[in-house]
Amino acid sequence: MSIHESLAILHRAAESGTVIITASEPASAEAVRDRETGLKPHFGTVDWTAPPSYRAFLAEHNTFAGKRWDVSSNGYIEFVVVGDDAIVALNSDLVHMPEQVGRGDLPHVRRLAGRDGQRVHRV
């Protein structure tokens, strides 16, 4: 099933009241480029190109959120595809390991909150 067909199903479900969606306009060329080049790792570089299916999605929407009520949990089940500005912010506090270092090489990694509210990473 194509991205276009999947989105059409979600839009029809929203029209029938089965799901609630919030969607933006298509992503600009700049928004796609920001997703590919905006992440600045602590070590090395990130070399990534959006795959064709993601580009097809971005041709339809820059951001997209869907949710539905789940009776068993008495709450919403939801997903969000964030915009180019948010994707960089969401990844900014991740610890990116150098290529030659694996998770097994470190005894532990702890994440602590600093006094000024900034996150501090300790190894």
GROMACS .gro file of N, CA, C and O in nm:
model
  492
    1MET      N    1   0.084  -0.116   0.000
    1MET     CA    2   0.000   0.000   0.000
    1MET      C    3   0.090   0.124   0.000
    1MET      O    4   0.186   0.130   0.075
    2SER      N    5   0.057   0.221  -0.080
    2SER     CA    6   0.137   0.343  -0.089
    2SER      C    7   0.107   0.438   0.027
    2SER      O    8   0.005   0.425   0.095
    3ILE      N    9   0.195   0.533   0.047
    3ILE     CA   10   0.175   0.636   0.149
    3ILE      C   11   0.046   0.713   0.119
    3ILE      O   12  -0.036   0.739   0.209
    4HIS      N   13   0.026   0.748  -0.007
    4HIS     CA   14  -0.094   0.822  -0.047
    4HIS      C   15  -0.221   0.743  -0.010
    4HIS      O   16  -0.316   0.800   0.045
    5GLU      N   17  -0.221   0.614  -0.038
    5GLU     CA   18  -0.338   0.530  -0.005
    5GLU      C   19  -0.358   0.520   0.146
    5GLU      O   20  -0.472   0.526   0.195
    6SER      N   21  -0.249   0.505   0.221
    6SER     CA   22  -0.259   0.497   0.367
    6SER      C   23  -0.315   0.626   0.426
    6SER      O   24  -0.401   0.623   0.515
    7LEU      N   25  -0.266   0.739   0.377
    7LEU     CA   26  -0.316   0.867   0.426
    7LEU      C   27  -0.463   0.887   0.390
    7LEU      O   28  -0.541   0.940   0.470
    8ALA      N   29  -0.502   0.842   0.271
    8ALA     CA   30  -0.643   0.851   0.231
    8ALA      C   31  -0.732   0.772   0.325
    8ALA      O   32  -0.841   0.817   0.363
    9ILE      N   33  -0.687   0.654   0.368
    9ILE     CA   34  -0.763   0.573   0.464
    9ILE      C   35  -0.777   0.647   0.596
    9ILE      O   36  -0.885   0.651   0.656
   10LEU      N   37  -0.668   0.706   0.644
   10LEU     CA   38  -0.673   0.781   0.769
   10LEU      C   39  -0.767   0.901   0.759
   10LEU      O   40  -0.844   0.930   0.851
   11HIS      N   41  -0.764   0.971   0.646
   11HIS     CA   42  -0.853   1.086   0.626
   11HIS      C   43  -1.000   1.041   0.623
   11HIS      O   44  -1.086   1.108   0.682
   12ARG      N   45  -1.029   0.929   0.559
   12ARG     CA   46  -1.166   0.877   0.558
   12ARG      C   47  -1.210   0.836   0.699
   12ARG      O   48  -1.324   0.860   0.740
   13ALA      N   49  -1.119   0.777   0.775
   13ALA     CA   50  -1.151   0.739   0.913
   13ALA      C   51  -1.180   0.863   0.997
   13ALA      O   52  -1.268   0.861   1.084
   14ALA      N   53  -1.108   0.972   0.971
   14ALA     CA   54  -1.133   1.097   1.043
   14ALA      C   55  -1.271   1.153   1.007
   14ALA      O   56  -1.344   1.201   1.094
   15GLU      N   57  -1.306   1.145   0.880
   15GLU     CA   58  -1.437   1.193   0.836
   15GLU      C   59  -1.550   1.114   0.901
   15GLU      O   60  -1.655   1.170   0.932
   16SER      N   61  -1.527   0.986   0.928
   16SER     CA   62  -1.630   0.903   0.990
   16SER      C   63  -1.628   0.913   1.143
   16SER      O   64  -1.715   0.857   1.209
   17GLY      N   65  -1.529   0.982   1.199
   17GLY     CA   66  -1.521   0.998   1.343
   17GLY      C   67  -1.446   0.888   1.416
   17GLY      O   68  -1.441   0.887   1.539
   18THR      N   69  -1.386   0.796   1.344
   18THR     CA   70  -1.312   0.686   1.405
   18THR      C   71  -1.180   0.733   1.465
   18THR      O   72  -1.139   0.684   1.571
   19VAL      N   73  -1.115   0.827   1.399
   19VAL     CA   74  -0.988   0.882   1.447
   19VAL      C   75  -0.994   1.034   1.438
   19VAL      O   76  -1.078   1.091   1.368
   20ILE      N   77  -0.903   1.097   1.510
   20ILE     CA   78  -0.886   1.242   1.502
   20ILE      C   79  -0.749   1.266   1.443
   20ILE      O   80  -0.649   1.210   1.492
   21ILE      N   81  -0.743   1.344   1.338
   21ILE     CA   82  -0.612   1.376   1.280
   21ILE      C   83  -0.592   1.527   1.275
   21ILE      O   84  -0.687   1.604   1.264
   22THR      N   85  -0.467   1.563   1.285
   22THR     CA   86  -0.423   1.701   1.267
   22THR      C   87  -0.308   1.693   1.168
   22THR      O   88  -0.211   1.621   1.192
   23ALA      N   89  -0.321   1.765   1.057
   23ALA     CA   90  -0.220   1.754   0.952
   23ALA      C   91  -0.189   1.891   0.894
   23ALA      O   92  -0.276   1.977   0.885
   24SER      N   93  -0.064   1.909   0.858
   24SER     CA   94  -0.020   2.035   0.798
   24SER      C   95  -0.020   2.023   0.646
   24SER      O   96  -0.051   1.918   0.589
   25GLU      N   97   0.023   2.129   0.586
   25GLU     CA   98   0.046   2.132   0.441
   25GLU      C   99   0.170   2.048   0.408
   25GLU      O  100   0.242   2.006   0.499
   26PRO      N  101   0.198   2.027   0.280
   26PRO     CA  102   0.319   1.952   0.243
   26PRO      C  103   0.446   2.020   0.296
   26PRO      O  104   0.449   2.141   0.318
   27ALA      N  105   0.548   1.940   0.315
   27ALA     CA  106   0.678   1.992   0.358
   27ALA      C  107   0.745   2.064   0.241
   27ALA      O  108   0.738   2.018   0.127
   28SER      N  109   0.808   2.175   0.273
   28SER     CA  110   0.884   2.246   0.171
   28SER      C  111   1.015   2.171   0.145
   28SER      O  112   1.056   2.085   0.224
   29ALA      N  113   1.082   2.206   0.036
   29ALA     CA  114   1.213   2.146   0.007
   29ALA      C  115   1.309   2.177   0.121
   29ALA      O  116   1.391   2.093   0.159
   30GLU      N  117   1.297   2.296   0.180
   30GLU     CA  118   1.383   2.334   0.292
   30GLU      C  119   1.354   2.246   0.415
   30GLU      O  120   1.447   2.205   0.486
   31ALA      N  121   1.227   2.214   0.439
   31ALA     CA  122   1.191   2.130   0.553
   31ALA      C  123   1.248   1.989   0.537
   31ALA      O  124   1.292   1.928   0.634
   32VAL      N  125   1.246   1.937   0.415
   32VAL     CA  126   1.305   1.805   0.390
   32VAL      C  127   1.456   1.811   0.413
   32VAL      O  128   1.513   1.726   0.480
   33ARG      N  129   1.519   1.914   0.362
   33ARG     CA  130   1.664   1.931   0.378
   33ARG      C  131   1.700   1.944   0.527
   33ARG      O  132   1.799   1.887   0.573
   34ASP      N  133   1.618   2.018   0.604
   34ASP     CA  134   1.644   2.033   0.748
   34ASP      C  135   1.641   1.898   0.819
   34ASP      O  136   1.720   1.873   0.909
   35ARG      N  137   1.550   1.811   0.779
   35ARG     CA  138   1.544   1.678   0.840
   35ARG      C  139   1.671   1.598   0.809
   35ARG      O  140   1.717   1.520   0.890
   36GLU      N  141   1.723   1.617   0.691
   36GLU     CA  142   1.841   1.540   0.648
   36GLU      C  143   1.972   1.596   0.701
   36GLU      O  144   2.068   1.521   0.719
   37THR      N  145   1.978   1.727   0.726
   37THR     CA  146   2.105   1.789   0.763
   37THR      C  147   2.103   1.863   0.896
   37THR      O  148   2.207   1.909   0.942
   38GLY      N  149   1.986   1.876   0.958
   38GLY     CA  150   1.973   1.958   1.079
   38GLY      C  151   2.028   1.895   1.205
   38GLY      O  152   2.061   1.966   1.300
   39LEU      N  153   2.038   1.764   1.210
   39LEU     CA  154   2.087   1.697   1.329
   39LEU      C  155   2.239   1.709   1.337
   39LEU      O  156   2.310   1.669   1.246
   40LYS      N  157   2.286   1.767   1.445
   40LYS     CA  158   2.430   1.784   1.466
   40LYS      C  159   2.473   1.695   1.583
   40LYS      O  160   2.450   1.729   1.698
   41PRO      N  161   2.533   1.581   1.555
   41PRO     CA  162   2.573   1.489   1.662
   41PRO      C  163   2.691   1.545   1.742
   41PRO      O  164   2.763   1.633   1.696
   42HIS      N  165   2.707   1.493   1.863
   42HIS     CA  166   2.818   1.535   1.948
   42HIS      C  167   2.952   1.488   1.891
   42HIS      O  168   3.054   1.550   1.914
   43PHE      N  169   2.952   1.377   1.819
   43PHE     CA  170   3.073   1.321   1.759
   43PHE      C  171   3.045   1.286   1.614
   43PHE      O  172   2.936   1.238   1.582
   44GLY      N  173   3.140   1.305   1.527
   44GLY     CA  174   3.127   1.261   1.388
   44GLY      C  175   3.021   1.335   1.310
   44GLY      O  176   2.990   1.450   1.339
   45THR      N  177   2.965   1.268   1.214
   45THR     CA  178   2.864   1.328   1.127
   45THR      C  179   2.749   1.231   1.109
   45THR      O  180   2.762   1.111   1.129
   46VAL      N  181   2.636   1.285   1.070
   46VAL     CA  182   2.520   1.205   1.034
   46VAL      C  183   2.502   1.222   0.885
   46VAL      O  184   2.489   1.334   0.835
   47ASP      N  185   2.506   1.114   0.811
   47ASP     CA  186   2.488   1.116   0.667
   47ASP      C  187   2.362   1.037   0.635
   47ASP      O  188   2.364   0.914   0.636
   48TRP      N  189   2.251   1.108   0.613
   48TRP     CA  190   2.123   1.042   0.597
   48TRP      C  191   2.042   1.112   0.489
   48TRP      O  192   2.042   1.235   0.479
   49THR      N  193   1.975   1.035   0.410
   49THR     CA  194   1.884   1.087   0.308
   49THR      C  195   1.747   1.025   0.333
   49THR      O  196   1.736   0.905   0.357
   50ALA      N  197   1.645   1.109   0.327
   50ALA     CA  198   1.508   1.059   0.348
   50ALA      C  199   1.476   0.953   0.242
   50ALA      O  200   1.494   0.977   0.124
   51PRO      N  201   1.426   0.836   0.284
   51PRO     CA  202   1.390   0.731   0.188
   51PRO      C  203   1.266   0.773   0.106
   51PRO      O  204   1.192   0.863   0.146
   52PRO      N  205   1.245   0.708  -0.007
   52PRO     CA  206   1.134   0.744  -0.094
   52PRO      C  207   0.997   0.746  -0.025
   52PRO      O  208   0.917   0.837  -0.049
   53SER      N  209   0.970   0.652   0.064
   53SER     CA  210   0.840   0.650   0.130
   53SER      C  211   0.822   0.771   0.222
   53SER      O  212   0.713   0.828   0.231
   54TYR      N  213   0.929   0.813   0.289
   54TYR     CA  214   0.921   0.930   0.376
   54TYR      C  215   0.905   1.056   0.292
   54TYR      O  216   0.829   1.146   0.325
   55ARG      N  217   0.975   1.063   0.180
   55ARG     CA  218   0.959   1.177   0.088
   55ARG      C  219   0.816   1.183   0.035
   55ARG      O  220   0.759   1.292   0.020
   56ALA      N  221   0.756   1.067   0.008
   56ALA     CA  222   0.618   1.063  -0.039
   56ALA      C  223   0.525   1.118   0.070
   56ALA      O  224   0.431   1.193   0.040
   57PHE      N  225   0.551   1.081   0.196
   57PHE     CA  226   0.472   1.135   0.306
   57PHE      C  227   0.490   1.286   0.313
   57PHE      O  228   0.392   1.362   0.326
   58LEU      N  229   0.614   1.334   0.307
   58LEU     CA  230   0.642   1.477   0.319
   58LEU      C  231   0.582   1.557   0.203
   58LEU      O  232   0.555   1.677   0.218
   59ALA      N  233   0.560   1.493   0.090
   59ALA     CA  234   0.494   1.560  -0.023
   59ALA      C  235   0.347   1.588   0.010
   59ALA      O  236   0.284   1.672  -0.053
   60GLU      N  237   0.294   1.518   0.110
   60GLU     CA  238   0.155   1.536   0.153
   60GLU      C  239   0.144   1.625   0.278
   60GLU      O  240   0.056   1.710   0.287
   61HIS      N  241   0.233   1.601   0.376
   61HIS     CA  242   0.225   1.672   0.505
   61HIS      C  243   0.364   1.691   0.565
   61HIS      O  244   0.446   1.600   0.561
   62ASN      N  245   0.386   1.809   0.626
   62ASN     CA  246   0.509   1.832   0.701
   62ASN      C  247   0.496   1.774   0.842
   62ASN      O  248   0.590   1.721   0.897
   63THR      N  249   0.377   1.786   0.899
   63THR     CA  250   0.348   1.728   1.030
   63THR      C  251   0.215   1.654   1.022
   63THR      O  252   0.129   1.687   0.940
   64PHE      N  253   0.201   1.553   1.107
   64PHE     CA  254   0.078   1.474   1.105
   64PHE      C  255   0.062   1.408   1.241
   64PHE      O  256   0.157   1.353   1.295
   65ALA      N  257  -0.058   1.416   1.296
   65ALA     CA  258  -0.087   1.350   1.423
   65ALA      C  259  -0.219   1.277   1.410
   65ALA      O  260  -0.313   1.327   1.348
   66GLY      N  261  -0.225   1.158   1.465
   66GLY     CA  262  -0.348   1.080   1.464
   66GLY      C  263  -0.371   1.019   1.600
   66GLY      O  264  -0.277   0.981   1.669
   67LYS      N  265  -0.497   1.015   1.641
   67LYS     CA  266  -0.528   0.949   1.768
   67LYS      C  267  -0.669   0.892   1.762
   67LYS      O  268  -0.753   0.935   1.684
   68ARG      N  269  -0.689   0.789   1.844
   68ARG     CA  270  -0.821   0.727   1.858
   68ARG      C  271  -0.841   0.689   2.003
   68ARG      O  272  -0.745   0.662   2.076
   69TRP      N  273  -0.966   0.687   2.043
   69TRP     CA  274  -1.000   0.650   2.180
   69TRP      C  275  -0.990   0.499   2.194
   69TRP      O  276  -1.040   0.425   2.111
   70ASP      N  277  -0.924   0.455   2.300
   70ASP     CA  278  -0.911   0.313   2.329
   70ASP      C  279  -0.989   0.282   2.456
   70ASP      O  280  -0.952   0.328   2.565
   71VAL      N  281  -1.096   0.207   2.441
   71VAL     CA  282  -1.184   0.175   2.554
   71VAL      C  283  -1.110   0.096   2.661
   71VAL      O  284  -1.124   0.123   2.782
   72SER      N  285  -1.026   0.001   2.622
   72SER     CA  286  -0.959  -0.085   2.721
   72SER      C  287  -0.863  -0.008   2.811
   72SER      O  288  -0.848  -0.042   2.928
   73SER      N  289  -0.800   0.096   2.759
   73SER     CA  290  -0.707   0.173   2.842
   73SER      C  291  -0.770   0.303   2.892
   73SER      O  292  -0.709   0.377   2.968
   74ASN      N  293  -0.893   0.330   2.845
   74ASN     CA  294  -0.964   0.451   2.882
   74ASN      C  295  -0.881   0.576   2.851
   74ASN      O  296  -0.870   0.668   2.931
   75GLY      N  297  -0.818   0.575   2.734
   75GLY     CA  298  -0.736   0.688   2.692
   75GLY      C  299  -0.710   0.682   2.543
   75GLY      O  300  -0.747   0.587   2.474
   76TYR      N  301  -0.646   0.787   2.494
   76TYR     CA  302  -0.614   0.793   2.352
   76TYR      C  303  -0.487   0.715   2.320
   76TYR      O  304  -0.391   0.714   2.398
   77ILE      N  305  -0.486   0.652   2.207
   77ILE     CA  306  -0.365   0.594   2.148
   77ILE      C  307  -0.332   0.686   2.032
   77ILE      O  308  -0.419   0.716   1.950
   78GLU      N  309  -0.210   0.735   2.029
   78GLU     CA  310  -0.178   0.834   1.928
   78GLU      C  311  -0.037   0.818   1.872
   78GLU      O  312   0.047   0.751   1.929
   79PHE      N  313  -0.016   0.884   1.758
   79PHE     CA  314   0.116   0.892   1.698
   79PHE      C  315   0.132   1.031   1.639
   79PHE      O  316   0.034   1.097   1.607
   80VAL      N  317   0.257   1.074   1.627
   80VAL     CA  318   0.286   1.206   1.573
   80VAL      C  319   0.407   1.197   1.483
   80VAL      O  320   0.508   1.137   1.520
   81VAL      N  321   0.398   1.256   1.366
   81VAL     CA  322   0.514   1.279   1.280
   81VAL      C  323   0.544   1.428   1.295
   81VAL      O  324   0.463   1.512   1.255
   82VAL      N  325   0.655   1.459   1.360
   82VAL     CA  326   0.687   1.598   1.392
   82VAL      C  327   0.746   1.670   1.272
   82VAL      O  328   0.798   1.609   1.179
   83GLY      N  329   0.740   1.802   1.277
   83GLY     CA  330   0.796   1.885   1.171
   83GLY      C  331   0.946   1.894   1.178
   83GLY      O  332   1.009   1.846   1.273
   84ASP      N  333   1.003   1.956   1.078
   84ASP     CA  334   1.149   1.966   1.068
   84ASP      C  335   1.209   2.042   1.186
   84ASP      O  336   1.316   2.007   1.234
   85ASP      N  337   1.140   2.143   1.238
   85ASP     CA  338   1.194   2.217   1.351
   85ASP      C  339   1.195   2.131   1.477
   85ASP      O  340   1.291   2.130   1.554
   86ALA      N  341   1.091   2.053   1.498
   86ALA     CA  342   1.081   1.970   1.619
   86ALA      C  343   1.173   1.849   1.614
   86ALA      O  344   1.222   1.805   1.718
   87ILE      N  345   1.197   1.793   1.496
   87ILE     CA  346   1.280   1.671   1.489
   87ILE      C  347   1.422   1.700   1.535
   87ILE      O  348   1.484   1.620   1.604
   88VAL      N  349   1.473   1.819   1.503
   88VAL     CA  350   1.608   1.856   1.547
   88VAL      C  351   1.608   1.877   1.698
   88VAL      O  352   1.696   1.829   1.768
   89ALA      N  353   1.507   1.945   1.750
   89ALA     CA  354   1.498   1.969   1.894
   89ALA      C  355   1.485   1.839   1.971
   89ALA      O  356   1.547   1.822   2.077
   90LEU      N  357   1.404   1.746   1.923
   90LEU     CA  358   1.385   1.618   1.991
   90LEU      C  359   1.513   1.537   1.998
   90LEU      O  360   1.534   1.459   2.091
   91ASN      N  361   1.600   1.552   1.900
   91ASN     CA  362   1.724   1.475   1.895
   91ASN      C  363   1.842   1.548   1.959
   91ASN      O  364   1.949   1.490   1.974
   92SER      N  365   1.824   1.673   1.997
   92SER     CA  366   1.938   1.753   2.044
   92SER      C  367   1.997   1.705   2.175
   92SER      O  368   2.116   1.725   2.199
   93ASP      N  369   1.918   1.642   2.261
   93ASP     CA  370   1.974   1.599   2.389
   93ASP      C  371   2.010   1.451   2.393
   93ASP      O  372   2.042   1.397   2.498
   94LEU      N  373   2.009   1.386   2.278
   94LEU     CA  374   2.052   1.247   2.273
   94LEU      C  375   2.204   1.240   2.278
   94LEU      O  376   2.272   1.327   2.227
   95VAL      N  377   2.255   1.138   2.340
   95VAL     CA  378   2.399   1.116   2.341
   95VAL      C  379   2.431   1.032   2.218
   95VAL      O  380   2.386   0.919   2.207
   96HIS      N  381   2.506   1.089   2.126
   96HIS     CA  382   2.545   1.019   2.005
   96HIS      C  383   2.685   0.962   2.025
   96HIS      O  384   2.779   1.036   2.051
   97MET      N  385   2.696   0.832   2.017
   97MET     CA  386   2.823   0.765   2.042
   97MET      C  387   2.914   0.779   1.920
   97MET      O  388   2.868   0.770   1.807
   98PRO      N  389   3.045   0.796   1.943
   98PRO     CA  390   3.138   0.794   1.831
   98PRO      C  391   3.130   0.658   1.761
   98PRO      O  392   3.097   0.556   1.824
   99GLU      N  393   3.161   0.654   1.633
   99GLU     CA  394   3.149   0.530   1.555
   99GLU      C  395   3.225   0.414   1.617
   99GLU      O  396   3.178   0.302   1.617
  100GLN      N  397   3.343   0.439   1.671
  100GLN     CA  398   3.426   0.331   1.722
  100GLN      C  399   3.387   0.286   1.863
  100GLN      O  400   3.445   0.193   1.916
  101VAL      N  401   3.288   0.350   1.925
  101VAL     CA  402   3.246   0.316   2.061
  101VAL      C  403   3.108   0.253   2.057
  101VAL      O  404   3.015   0.308   2.000
  102GLY      N  405   3.096   0.136   2.119
  102GLY     CA  406   2.966   0.069   2.129
  102GLY      C  407   2.911   0.082   2.270
  102GLY      O  408   2.983   0.115   2.364
  103ARG      N  409   2.783   0.056   2.286
  103ARG     CA  410   2.720   0.066   2.419
  103ARG      C  411   2.787  -0.026   2.520
  103ARG      O  412   2.795   0.007   2.638
  104GLY      N  413   2.835  -0.141   2.476
  104GLY     CA  414   2.901  -0.234   2.567
  104GLY      C  415   3.036  -0.184   2.616
  104GLY      O  416   3.091  -0.237   2.713
  105ASP      N  417   3.092  -0.082   2.552
  105ASP     CA  418   3.222  -0.028   2.591
  105ASP      C  419   3.213   0.064   2.713
  105ASP      O  420   3.314   0.095   2.774
  106LEU      N  421   3.092   0.109   2.748
  106LEU     CA  422   3.076   0.203   2.859
  106LEU      C  423   3.015   0.131   2.978
  106LEU      O  424   2.918   0.058   2.964
  107PRO      N  425   3.070   0.153   3.098
  107PRO     CA  426   3.014   0.085   3.215
  107PRO      C  427   2.871   0.131   3.244
  107PRO      O  428   2.787   0.052   3.281
  108HIS      N  429   2.842   0.258   3.225
  108HIS     CA  430   2.707   0.309   3.243
  108HIS      C  431   2.699   0.453   3.194
  108HIS      O  432   2.798   0.523   3.186
  109VAL      N  433   2.581   0.492   3.160
  109VAL     CA  434   2.555   0.631   3.122
  109VAL      C  435   2.436   0.676   3.205
  109VAL      O  436   2.332   0.612   3.206
  110ARG      N  437   2.453   0.785   3.276
  110ARG     CA  438   2.344   0.839   3.357
  110ARG      C  439   2.305   0.976   3.305
  110ARG      O  440   2.389   1.054   3.262
  111ARG      N  441   2.178   1.005   3.311
  111ARG     CA  442   2.129   1.136   3.270
  111ARG      C  443   2.077   1.207   3.395
  111ARG      O  444   1.989   1.158   3.463
  112LEU      N  445   2.135   1.319   3.424
  112LEU     CA  446   2.099   1.395   3.543
  112LEU      C  447   2.045   1.530   3.503
  112LEU      O  448   2.083   1.587   3.401
  113ALA      N  449   1.958   1.586   3.584
  113ALA     CA  450   1.907   1.721   3.559
  113ALA      C  451   1.998   1.820   3.632
  113ALA      O  452   2.023   1.807   3.751
  114GLY      N  453   2.049   1.918   3.559
  114GLY     CA  454   2.132   2.020   3.619
  114GLY      C  455   2.048   2.120   3.696
  114GLY      O  456   1.926   2.126   3.682
  115ARG      N  457   2.111   2.201   3.779
  115ARG     CA  458   2.037   2.298   3.860
  115ARG      C  459   1.964   2.400   3.776
  115ARG      O  460   1.860   2.449   3.815
  116ASP      N  461   2.019   2.437   3.661
  116ASP     CA  462   1.956   2.537   3.576
  116ASP      C  463   1.852   2.476   3.482
  116ASP      O  464   1.800   2.542   3.394
  117GLY      N  465   1.819   2.348   3.501
  117GLY     CA  466   1.719   2.283   3.420
  117GLY      C  467   1.773   2.216   3.295
  117GLY      O  468   1.703   2.143   3.229
  118GLN      N  469   1.900   2.241   3.263
  118GLN     CA  470   1.959   2.177   3.146
  118GLN      C  471   1.995   2.033   3.182
  118GLN      O  472   2.028   2.003   3.295
  119ARG      N  473   1.992   1.950   3.081
  119ARG     CA  474   2.028   1.810   3.104
  119ARG      C  475   2.178   1.794   3.098
  119ARG      O  476   2.244   1.848   3.012
  120VAL      N  477   2.229   1.716   3.190
  120VAL     CA  478   2.372   1.690   3.198
  120VAL      C  479   2.392   1.541   3.177
  120VAL      O  480   2.324   1.459   3.238
  121HIS      N  481   2.483   1.504   3.091
  121HIS     CA  482   2.511   1.364   3.064
  121HIS      C  483   2.644   1.327   3.128
  121HIS      O  484   2.744   1.394   3.109
  122ARG      N  485   2.644   1.222   3.206
  122ARG     CA  486   2.767   1.174   3.271
  122ARG      C  487   2.799   1.035   3.225
  122ARG      O  488   2.710   0.952   3.212
  123VAL      N  489   2.925   1.009   3.206
  123VAL     CA  490   2.970   0.875   3.170
  123VAL      C  491   3.055   0.822   3.283
  123VAL      O  492   3.133   0.890   3.340
   0.00000   0.00000   0.00000
